[in-house]
Amino acid sequence: MGTAVVGVFVIAAFAAMGALERFRNGRALRRMPLRVNVNGIRGKSTVTRLVTAILAEEGYNVVGKTTGTAARMIYGLDREEPIVRKPEGANIKEQVVCIDKAARHGANAMVCECMAVRPEYQTVVQERMLRANVCVIVNILEDHLDVMGPTELQIAEAFSKSIPRRGYCVTVPGPYLYVLERECVKRGSELVVVDESEVPEEYIARFPYEIFPANVALAIGVARVLGISREVAERGALLAKPDPGAAQIVDAKDNDLVFVNGFAANEPSSSWTIWDRMESKGATEKGVVVLFNGRPDRIDRTQQFVEDFFPRLPEGTVLFCMGQGLSCVDKARKAGRFPGVAEYRCFEGASVVPRVLAALAEERYRGWCVYGIGNIHGEGASVISAVEFGFDSVVGGEAGFLLRFAERLLPWTVRGGGGSVRPRRAERRCGSGNASGDGEVAP
């Protein structure tokens, strides 16, 4: 009997705590009538920053929140601070804490990068935590297939769960618009499809860092549905800072090596988009070393590169692989599936990063472009640190050389993806509506 009473008391206590949390969250949301949820595979952080800057320029007291490689709270145009997480890592409850913090800051608008992956958590974030009235779906690409897939269609269906009721969904053209349109009809929301060709190249050139036009088009699309003028939107977007997780092009001072940090572009489509930008800037003219970093818990991502990236590499490309879970790469290479790869090296075991950097410092790669892809964690982060602080600190004097940031080739927004779909005319669909209405664990 005593045990039963204690059990009932514990259940009642947890229920009361849950009710109190919901009350506080609801009160915080009422203080912020405008709430934007930025969803998708690549580019969420960049779009979050762009929309936050536009709203700040319009006069909103806005707080932005990014997640992923370098989670941040962004307070308008003035300042930002890192989000310190507990040892267990990311948890979607983080959104509730950040919403409360934004409300206490006095914000009347909030822009959140969605950190839910599992479809059921997409629903939880939208319906119970944020209740956004504007949703941005940056792109629909193959990633997190183990929990969202195994197909792009299922990924589209998962993202559709973040569409608000009687609000807006802003997205780019693609084969799964019908999925989003269908959900918009159910929820009485309006689907707005932006056209990146409406963002002039002259305007893109004004950004102090490289940025994908599709991401800018999405941010301007959000401004349009909120009644913010194009002039204010373009002026505000230019004030957005690049995300700390953005890639960078770096020049080697002594041997003219160019390093492209694309580790955060961890699927083939985004990696090819960045390759195209590298080519347009002439970074690949002398030769390319592709440096792939694998993770043992992301074998599906490695397999994606084996299927859709490595086989398409241009003739003469050198492929270096490091990290773990590389057996599928070795197997495909031996089977002759990478016809363009002139040289292949796999770095495993102890002291991987120093050995990789020593190999890159060889005279024959002088003037080449080194393109880091795959995953930023583990060895990827170590390589980036070596680039930032100089190879000497890792390799040693004989093979080492110092690096400096290029004067004109500034940060590249790798998370900006945008996919490879060709844009078409902007559309509005699904009802009239109005705007008033990476990795996670279970909440």
Short mmCIF file of C-alpha atoms in Angstrom, two decimals:
data_model
loop_
_atom_site.label_atom_id
_atom_site.label_comp_id
_atom_site.label_asym_id
_atom_site.label_seq_id
_atom_site.Cartn_x
_atom_site.Cartn_y
_atom_site.Cartn_z
CA MET A 1 0.00 0.00 0.00
CA GLY A 2 2.81 2.41 0.93
CA THR A 3 4.63 1.75 -2.34
CA ALA A 4 1.43 2.44 -4.31
CA VAL A 5 0.92 5.76 -2.53
CA VAL A 6 4.50 6.79 -3.24
CA GLY A 7 4.04 5.82 -6.90
CA VAL A 8 0.88 7.91 -7.20
CA PHE A 9 2.64 10.86 -5.55
CA VAL A 10 5.60 10.61 -7.96
CA ILE A 11 3.29 10.47 -10.98
CA ALA A 12 1.32 13.45 -9.69
CA ALA A 13 4.52 15.40 -9.09
CA PHE A 14 5.76 14.78 -12.63
CA ALA A 15 2.36 15.73 -14.04
CA ALA A 16 2.42 18.97 -12.07
CA MET A 17 5.92 19.76 -13.30
CA GLY A 18 4.83 19.13 -16.89
CA ALA A 19 1.78 21.36 -16.49
CA LEU A 20 3.91 24.14 -15.01
CA GLU A 21 6.40 23.89 -17.88
CA ARG A 22 3.57 24.09 -20.44
CA PHE A 23 2.12 27.12 -18.67
CA ARG A 24 5.45 28.93 -18.67
CA ASN A 25 6.09 28.03 -22.30
CA GLY A 26 2.64 29.28 -23.32
CA ARG A 27 3.19 32.53 -21.45
CA ALA A 28 6.54 33.03 -23.18
CA LEU A 29 4.99 32.41 -26.61
CA ARG A 30 2.22 34.94 -25.98
CA ARG A 31 4.88 37.57 -25.39
CA MET A 32 6.37 36.83 -28.84
CA PRO A 33 3.55 37.01 -31.42
CA LEU A 34 5.92 36.33 -34.34
CA ARG A 35 7.70 32.99 -34.35
CA VAL A 36 9.63 31.50 -37.27
CA ASN A 37 10.73 27.84 -37.46
CA VAL A 38 13.60 27.18 -39.91
CA ASN A 39 13.72 23.55 -41.03
CA GLY A 40 15.50 21.49 -43.70
CA ILE A 41 18.74 19.56 -44.23
CA ARG A 42 21.35 22.20 -45.16
CA GLY A 43 21.40 25.94 -44.64
CA LYS A 44 19.19 26.27 -41.59
CA SER A 45 21.72 28.26 -39.56
CA THR A 46 22.41 30.66 -42.41
CA VAL A 47 18.71 31.29 -43.11
CA THR A 48 18.04 31.71 -39.39
CA ARG A 49 20.69 34.42 -39.24
CA LEU A 50 19.42 36.15 -42.37
CA VAL A 51 15.80 36.25 -41.16
CA THR A 52 16.86 37.42 -37.70
CA ALA A 53 18.86 40.30 -39.20
CA ILE A 54 15.97 41.31 -41.48
CA LEU A 55 13.51 41.40 -38.58
CA ALA A 56 15.97 43.43 -36.51
CA GLU A 57 16.36 45.91 -39.35
CA GLU A 58 12.57 46.19 -39.57
CA GLY A 59 12.49 47.16 -35.91
CA TYR A 60 11.54 43.93 -34.17
CA ASN A 61 13.14 43.07 -30.85
CA VAL A 62 14.12 39.69 -32.23
CA VAL A 63 16.11 36.77 -30.86
CA GLY A 64 17.49 34.08 -33.16
CA LYS A 65 18.61 30.62 -32.12
CA THR A 66 20.85 28.31 -34.15
CA THR A 67 21.88 24.75 -33.45
CA GLY A 68 24.28 22.25 -35.01
CA THR A 69 28.03 22.79 -35.20
CA ALA A 70 28.03 25.95 -33.08
CA ALA A 71 24.69 26.63 -31.36
CA ARG A 72 24.07 30.33 -30.66
CA MET A 73 21.54 32.75 -29.20
CA ILE A 74 21.48 35.83 -31.45
CA TYR A 75 20.17 39.08 -30.00
CA GLY A 76 19.20 41.20 -32.99
CA LEU A 77 22.20 42.82 -34.62
CA ASP A 78 24.01 43.60 -31.39
CA ARG A 79 25.42 40.44 -29.90
CA GLU A 80 25.31 36.65 -29.74
CA GLU A 81 26.34 34.04 -27.22
CA PRO A 82 27.14 30.31 -27.42
CA ILE A 83 24.69 27.79 -26.01
CA VAL A 84 26.41 25.64 -23.41
CA ARG A 85 25.04 22.11 -23.46
CA LYS A 86 25.10 19.36 -20.88
CA PRO A 87 27.43 16.37 -21.42
CA GLU A 88 24.62 14.29 -22.94
CA GLY A 89 24.48 16.71 -25.86
CA ALA A 90 21.57 18.19 -27.82
CA ASN A 91 18.01 17.72 -26.57
CA ILE A 92 14.93 19.30 -28.11
CA LYS A 93 13.95 20.58 -24.66
CA GLU A 94 16.69 23.13 -25.33
CA GLN A 95 14.13 24.94 -27.49
CA VAL A 96 11.84 25.53 -24.48
CA VAL A 97 14.69 26.96 -22.42
CA CYS A 98 15.71 29.28 -25.27
CA ILE A 99 12.11 30.40 -25.87
CA ASP A 100 11.79 31.33 -22.20
CA LYS A 101 15.12 33.16 -22.31
CA ALA A 102 14.06 35.13 -25.40
CA ALA A 103 10.79 36.14 -23.76
CA ARG A 104 12.58 37.30 -20.63
CA HIS A 105 14.86 39.34 -22.91
CA GLY A 106 11.75 41.21 -24.02
CA ALA A 107 11.66 39.82 -27.55
CA ASN A 108 8.51 40.19 -29.62
CA ALA A 109 9.81 37.87 -32.35
CA MET A 110 11.90 34.69 -32.39
CA VAL A 111 13.58 32.77 -35.20
CA CYS A 112 14.49 29.16 -34.31
CA GLU A 113 16.54 26.68 -36.26
CA CYS A 114 14.72 23.37 -35.91
CA MET A 115 16.77 20.75 -34.07
CA ALA A 116 14.24 17.91 -34.31
CA VAL A 117 15.15 14.97 -36.53
CA ARG A 118 12.64 12.21 -35.81
CA PRO A 119 9.23 12.86 -37.41
CA GLU A 120 7.41 12.62 -34.08
CA TYR A 121 9.70 15.27 -32.62
CA GLN A 122 8.95 17.57 -35.55
CA THR A 123 5.35 17.52 -34.35
CA VAL A 124 6.36 18.08 -30.73
CA VAL A 125 8.49 21.13 -31.57
CA GLN A 126 5.78 22.77 -33.70
CA GLU A 127 2.63 21.87 -31.81
CA ARG A 128 3.84 21.94 -28.21
CA MET A 129 7.02 24.02 -28.02
CA LEU A 130 7.30 26.79 -30.61
CA ARG A 131 3.91 26.97 -32.34
CA ALA A 132 5.50 28.97 -35.15
CA ASN A 133 3.31 30.95 -37.51
CA VAL A 134 5.94 30.96 -40.29
CA CYS A 135 7.85 27.83 -41.32
CA VAL A 136 10.86 27.82 -43.66
CA ILE A 137 11.86 24.53 -45.29
CA VAL A 138 15.29 25.28 -46.73
CA ASN A 139 15.65 22.07 -48.74
CA ILE A 140 14.79 18.38 -48.81
CA LEU A 141 17.91 16.25 -49.25
CA GLU A 142 19.05 12.77 -48.26
CA ASP A 143 20.33 12.79 -44.69
CA HIS A 144 19.41 11.20 -41.35
CA LEU A 145 17.98 8.36 -43.42
CA ASP A 146 18.10 6.02 -40.43
CA VAL A 147 15.46 8.06 -38.56
CA MET A 148 13.77 10.19 -41.24
CA GLY A 149 14.01 8.00 -44.36
CA PRO A 150 14.86 5.78 -45.99
CA THR A 151 13.60 7.95 -48.89
CA GLU A 152 13.51 11.68 -49.66
CA LEU A 153 9.72 11.43 -49.82
CA GLN A 154 9.61 10.35 -46.19
CA ILE A 155 11.96 13.22 -45.29
CA ALA A 156 9.55 15.63 -47.01
CA GLU A 157 6.65 14.14 -45.07
CA ALA A 158 8.60 14.57 -41.81
CA PHE A 159 9.32 18.24 -42.56
CA SER A 160 5.66 18.83 -43.45
CA LYS A 161 4.79 18.21 -39.80
CA SER A 162 6.42 21.55 -38.95
CA ILE A 163 3.99 23.53 -41.13
CA PRO A 164 1.91 25.88 -38.96
CA ARG A 165 -1.85 26.17 -38.81
CA ARG A 166 -3.22 29.27 -40.57
CA GLY A 167 0.28 30.55 -41.29
CA TYR A 168 2.94 30.33 -44.00
CA CYS A 169 5.38 27.76 -45.33
CA VAL A 170 8.25 29.29 -47.34
CA THR A 171 10.38 26.93 -49.41
CA VAL A 172 12.30 26.40 -52.68
CA PRO A 173 11.20 24.52 -55.83
CA GLY A 174 11.56 20.76 -55.73
CA PRO A 175 9.89 17.44 -56.54
CA TYR A 176 8.10 17.21 -53.19
CA LEU A 177 6.17 20.47 -53.24
CA TYR A 178 2.97 18.45 -53.51
CA VAL A 179 3.66 16.97 -50.06
CA LEU A 180 4.00 20.41 -48.53
CA GLU A 181 1.01 21.73 -50.49
CA ARG A 182 -1.17 18.88 -49.27
CA GLU A 183 -0.26 19.59 -45.66
CA CYS A 184 -0.81 23.33 -46.15
CA VAL A 185 -4.34 22.64 -47.36
CA LYS A 186 -5.03 20.53 -44.26
CA ARG A 187 -3.73 23.26 -41.96
CA GLY A 188 -5.14 26.29 -43.76
CA SER A 189 -1.69 27.69 -44.48
CA GLU A 190 -0.17 29.30 -47.56
CA LEU A 191 2.73 27.76 -49.45
CA VAL A 192 5.20 30.33 -50.79
CA VAL A 193 7.80 29.05 -53.27
CA VAL A 194 10.71 31.44 -53.83
CA ASP A 195 12.80 31.90 -56.95
CA GLU A 196 16.53 32.32 -56.36
CA SER A 197 16.96 33.81 -59.84
CA GLU A 198 15.18 36.90 -58.50
CA VAL A 199 18.21 37.59 -56.29
CA PRO A 200 20.69 39.44 -58.55
CA GLU A 201 24.33 38.36 -58.63
CA GLU A 202 25.31 41.99 -58.01
CA TYR A 203 23.46 41.86 -54.71
CA ILE A 204 25.03 38.53 -53.69
CA ALA A 205 28.45 40.07 -54.41
CA ARG A 206 27.78 42.68 -51.73
CA PHE A 207 27.90 40.11 -48.93
CA PRO A 208 31.26 40.09 -47.14
CA TYR A 209 31.26 36.29 -47.37
CA GLU A 210 30.13 33.71 -49.93
CA ILE A 211 26.45 32.79 -49.63
CA PHE A 212 24.04 30.71 -51.67
CA PRO A 213 21.34 32.74 -53.50
CA ALA A 214 18.62 30.24 -52.50
CA ASN A 215 19.17 31.02 -48.83
CA VAL A 216 18.89 34.75 -49.45
CA ALA A 217 15.74 34.20 -51.52
CA LEU A 218 14.15 32.27 -48.64
CA ALA A 219 14.89 35.04 -46.14
CA ILE A 220 13.50 37.69 -48.49
CA GLY A 221 10.45 35.43 -49.00
CA VAL A 222 9.81 35.43 -45.25
CA ALA A 223 10.08 39.22 -45.26
CA ARG A 224 7.56 39.42 -48.09
CA VAL A 225 4.86 37.39 -46.30
CA LEU A 226 5.37 39.55 -43.21
CA GLY A 227 4.88 42.76 -45.20
CA ILE A 228 8.50 43.90 -44.90
CA SER A 229 9.69 45.90 -47.89
CA ARG A 230 12.28 44.46 -50.27
CA GLU A 231 14.56 47.40 -49.50
CA VAL A 232 14.54 46.72 -45.77
CA ALA A 233 14.93 42.97 -46.36
CA GLU A 234 17.99 43.37 -48.58
CA ARG A 235 19.56 45.90 -46.25
CA GLY A 236 18.97 43.69 -43.21
CA ALA A 237 20.25 40.49 -44.83
CA LEU A 238 23.58 42.17 -45.56
CA LEU A 239 23.98 42.79 -41.82
CA ALA A 240 23.75 39.08 -40.92
CA LYS A 241 26.98 37.53 -39.67
CA PRO A 242 28.19 34.19 -41.10
CA ASP A 243 27.61 31.13 -38.95
CA PRO A 244 30.65 29.83 -36.98
CA GLY A 245 30.07 26.46 -38.65
CA ALA A 246 30.47 27.97 -42.11
CA ALA A 247 33.27 26.72 -44.30
CA GLN A 248 36.29 28.81 -45.17
CA ILE A 249 38.73 29.05 -48.01
CA VAL A 250 42.26 29.40 -46.72
CA ASP A 251 45.50 30.13 -48.60
CA ALA A 252 48.85 28.65 -47.63
CA LYS A 253 51.42 31.43 -47.30
CA ASP A 254 54.51 29.57 -48.40
CA ASN A 255 53.34 27.04 -50.98
CA ASP A 256 50.09 28.52 -52.27
CA LEU A 257 47.92 25.67 -50.99
CA VAL A 258 44.18 26.41 -50.88
CA PHE A 259 42.11 24.68 -48.18
CA VAL A 260 38.31 24.56 -48.47
CA ASN A 261 36.66 23.63 -45.20
CA GLY A 262 33.54 21.83 -46.37
CA PHE A 263 33.35 19.26 -43.58
CA ALA A 264 29.92 20.48 -42.50
CA ALA A 265 28.49 19.69 -45.96
CA ASN A 266 28.03 16.07 -45.05
CA GLU A 267 26.07 14.82 -48.05
CA PRO A 268 26.89 14.75 -51.78
CA SER A 269 24.44 17.35 -53.10
CA SER A 270 25.74 20.17 -50.90
CA SER A 271 29.32 19.04 -51.48
CA TRP A 272 28.87 19.29 -55.26
CA THR A 273 27.29 22.73 -54.89
CA ILE A 274 30.41 23.93 -53.10
CA TRP A 275 32.64 22.22 -55.69
CA ASP A 276 30.88 24.26 -58.39
CA ARG A 277 31.62 27.46 -56.44
CA MET A 278 35.26 26.40 -56.06
CA GLU A 279 35.53 25.90 -59.81
CA SER A 280 33.91 29.26 -60.55
CA LYS A 281 36.61 30.95 -58.46
CA GLY A 282 39.43 29.04 -60.14
CA ALA A 283 40.40 27.20 -56.95
CA THR A 284 40.56 23.80 -58.68
CA GLU A 285 42.74 24.71 -61.67
CA LYS A 286 46.03 23.16 -60.49
CA GLY A 287 44.52 20.07 -58.91
CA VAL A 288 42.31 18.88 -56.05
CA VAL A 289 42.92 16.67 -53.03
CA VAL A 290 39.57 15.58 -51.59
CA LEU A 291 39.99 14.95 -47.86
CA PHE A 292 37.10 12.82 -46.56
CA ASN A 293 36.51 12.35 -42.84
CA GLY A 294 34.33 9.38 -41.87
CA ARG A 295 32.42 8.66 -38.67
CA PRO A 296 31.67 5.16 -37.38
CA ASP A 297 28.12 6.18 -36.41
CA ARG A 298 27.41 7.71 -39.84
CA ILE A 299 28.16 4.81 -42.19
CA ASP A 300 25.06 5.74 -44.19
CA ARG A 301 26.60 9.12 -44.99
CA THR A 302 29.86 7.52 -46.06
CA GLN A 303 27.90 5.18 -48.32
CA GLN A 304 26.18 8.20 -49.90
CA PHE A 305 29.58 9.61 -50.89
CA VAL A 306 30.60 6.20 -52.25
CA GLU A 307 27.48 6.16 -54.43
CA ASP A 308 27.06 9.78 -55.51
CA PHE A 309 30.31 11.71 -55.01
CA PHE A 310 33.54 9.75 -55.38
CA PRO A 311 32.55 8.06 -58.69
CA ARG A 312 31.94 11.50 -60.28
CA LEU A 313 35.23 13.11 -59.30
CA PRO A 314 37.11 14.62 -62.27
CA GLU A 315 40.09 12.79 -63.73
CA GLY A 316 43.30 13.39 -61.80
CA THR A 317 41.66 14.00 -58.42
CA VAL A 318 43.53 12.71 -55.35
CA LEU A 319 41.40 11.16 -52.58
CA PHE A 320 42.57 11.05 -48.95
CA CYS A 321 40.32 9.34 -46.39
CA MET A 322 40.64 9.53 -42.61
CA GLY A 323 38.48 8.72 -39.62
CA GLN A 324 36.55 5.50 -39.16
CA GLY A 325 34.00 3.37 -41.00
CA LEU A 326 35.93 3.51 -44.29
CA SER A 327 35.71 -0.13 -45.38
CA CYS A 328 33.01 0.63 -47.96
CA VAL A 329 35.28 3.28 -49.51
CA ASP A 330 38.21 0.84 -49.72
CA LYS A 331 36.00 -1.83 -51.24
CA ALA A 332 34.55 0.49 -53.89
CA ARG A 333 37.99 1.85 -54.77
CA LYS A 334 39.42 -1.64 -55.28
CA ALA A 335 36.42 -2.48 -57.46
CA GLY A 336 37.35 0.38 -59.78
CA ARG A 337 34.27 2.48 -59.04
CA PHE A 338 36.20 5.78 -58.79
CA PRO A 339 37.59 6.20 -62.33
CA GLY A 340 38.62 9.84 -61.85
CA VAL A 341 40.71 9.20 -58.73
CA ALA A 342 44.39 9.16 -59.69
CA GLU A 343 45.67 8.45 -56.18
CA TYR A 344 44.00 7.09 -53.05
CA ARG A 345 45.34 7.06 -49.49
CA CYS A 346 43.57 5.83 -46.39
CA PHE A 347 44.84 7.19 -43.06
CA GLU A 348 43.89 5.08 -40.04
CA GLY A 349 45.40 4.25 -36.67
CA ALA A 350 47.49 6.53 -34.46
CA SER A 351 48.55 10.11 -35.26
CA VAL A 352 46.18 10.37 -38.21
CA VAL A 353 46.04 14.17 -38.44
CA PRO A 354 49.82 14.78 -38.40
CA ARG A 355 50.27 12.14 -41.11
CA VAL A 356 47.52 13.68 -43.24
CA LEU A 357 48.99 17.17 -42.90
CA ALA A 358 52.48 15.90 -43.68
CA ALA A 359 51.14 14.29 -46.85
CA LEU A 360 49.40 17.51 -47.88
CA ALA A 361 52.65 19.41 -47.35
CA GLU A 362 54.42 17.35 -50.04
CA GLU A 363 55.91 19.40 -52.85
CA ARG A 364 53.78 17.80 -55.56
CA TYR A 365 50.60 19.31 -54.07
CA ARG A 366 51.98 22.85 -54.13
CA GLY A 367 49.29 25.19 -55.45
CA TRP A 368 46.54 22.54 -55.21
CA CYS A 369 43.12 22.85 -53.60
CA VAL A 370 42.41 20.64 -50.58
CA TYR A 371 38.66 20.11 -50.16
CA GLY A 372 37.60 18.76 -46.74
CA ILE A 373 34.25 16.96 -46.75
CA GLY A 374 32.27 14.29 -44.88
CA ASN A 375 32.07 15.19 -41.20
CA ILE A 376 33.43 17.98 -39.05
CA HIS A 377 33.68 15.97 -35.86
CA GLY A 378 36.82 14.16 -34.69
CA GLU A 379 39.67 14.38 -37.17
CA GLY A 380 37.83 17.04 -39.19
CA ALA A 381 37.86 19.48 -36.28
CA SER A 382 41.55 18.72 -35.67
CA VAL A 383 42.43 19.53 -39.27
CA ILE A 384 40.53 22.81 -39.04
CA SER A 385 42.45 23.69 -35.87
CA ALA A 386 45.72 22.95 -37.66
CA VAL A 387 44.65 25.22 -40.51
CA GLU A 388 43.75 28.01 -38.10
CA PHE A 389 46.91 27.82 -36.00
CA GLY A 390 49.42 26.62 -38.59
CA PHE A 391 50.61 23.19 -39.70
CA ASP A 392 53.85 23.65 -37.75
CA SER A 393 51.98 23.14 -34.48
CA VAL A 394 50.87 19.68 -35.63
CA VAL A 395 53.33 18.43 -38.24
CA GLY A 396 56.66 19.88 -37.22
CA GLY A 397 59.13 22.24 -38.83
CA GLU A 398 60.34 20.19 -41.80
CA ALA A 399 56.97 19.34 -43.33
CA GLY A 400 54.99 22.14 -41.77
CA PHE A 401 54.07 25.51 -43.15
CA LEU A 402 51.98 28.36 -41.79
CA LEU A 403 48.57 29.21 -43.16
CA ARG A 404 46.82 32.53 -43.39
CA PHE A 405 43.25 33.46 -44.24
CA ALA A 406 42.77 34.56 -47.83
CA GLU A 407 42.15 38.27 -48.20
CA ARG A 408 39.15 37.99 -50.49
CA LEU A 409 37.89 34.42 -50.25
CA LEU A 410 36.05 34.68 -46.95
CA PRO A 411 33.73 32.22 -45.11
CA TRP A 412 31.59 29.98 -47.25
CA THR A 413 28.20 28.94 -45.90
CA VAL A 414 28.49 25.19 -46.30
CA ARG A 415 25.26 24.48 -44.27
CA GLY A 416 23.51 26.58 -46.85
CA GLY A 417 23.05 23.65 -49.25
CA GLY A 418 20.06 24.78 -51.24
CA GLY A 419 20.13 21.55 -53.25
CA SER A 420 20.63 21.19 -56.97
CA VAL A 421 17.05 21.85 -58.12
CA ARG A 422 16.61 24.52 -60.79
CA PRO A 423 14.44 27.45 -59.64
CA ARG A 424 11.21 28.47 -61.34
CA ARG A 425 8.67 31.26 -61.05
CA ALA A 426 7.68 32.16 -57.49
CA GLU A 427 4.23 30.85 -56.51
CA ARG A 428 1.75 31.21 -53.71
CA ARG A 429 -0.60 28.36 -52.98
CA CYS A 430 -2.94 26.79 -50.45
CA GLY A 431 -5.40 29.12 -48.84
CA SER A 432 -5.22 32.67 -47.61
CA GLY A 433 -3.94 32.37 -44.03
CA ASN A 434 -2.07 35.00 -42.07
CA ALA A 435 1.01 35.26 -39.94
CA SER A 436 -0.69 35.71 -36.57
CA GLY A 437 -1.66 32.48 -35.72
CA ASP A 438 20.98 18.12 -35.62
CA GLY A 439 20.49 15.33 -33.53
CA GLU A 440 18.23 15.09 -30.55
CA VAL A 441 17.17 12.77 -27.79
CA ALA A 442 13.66 12.20 -26.54
CA PRO A 443 12.13 15.13 -24.64
#
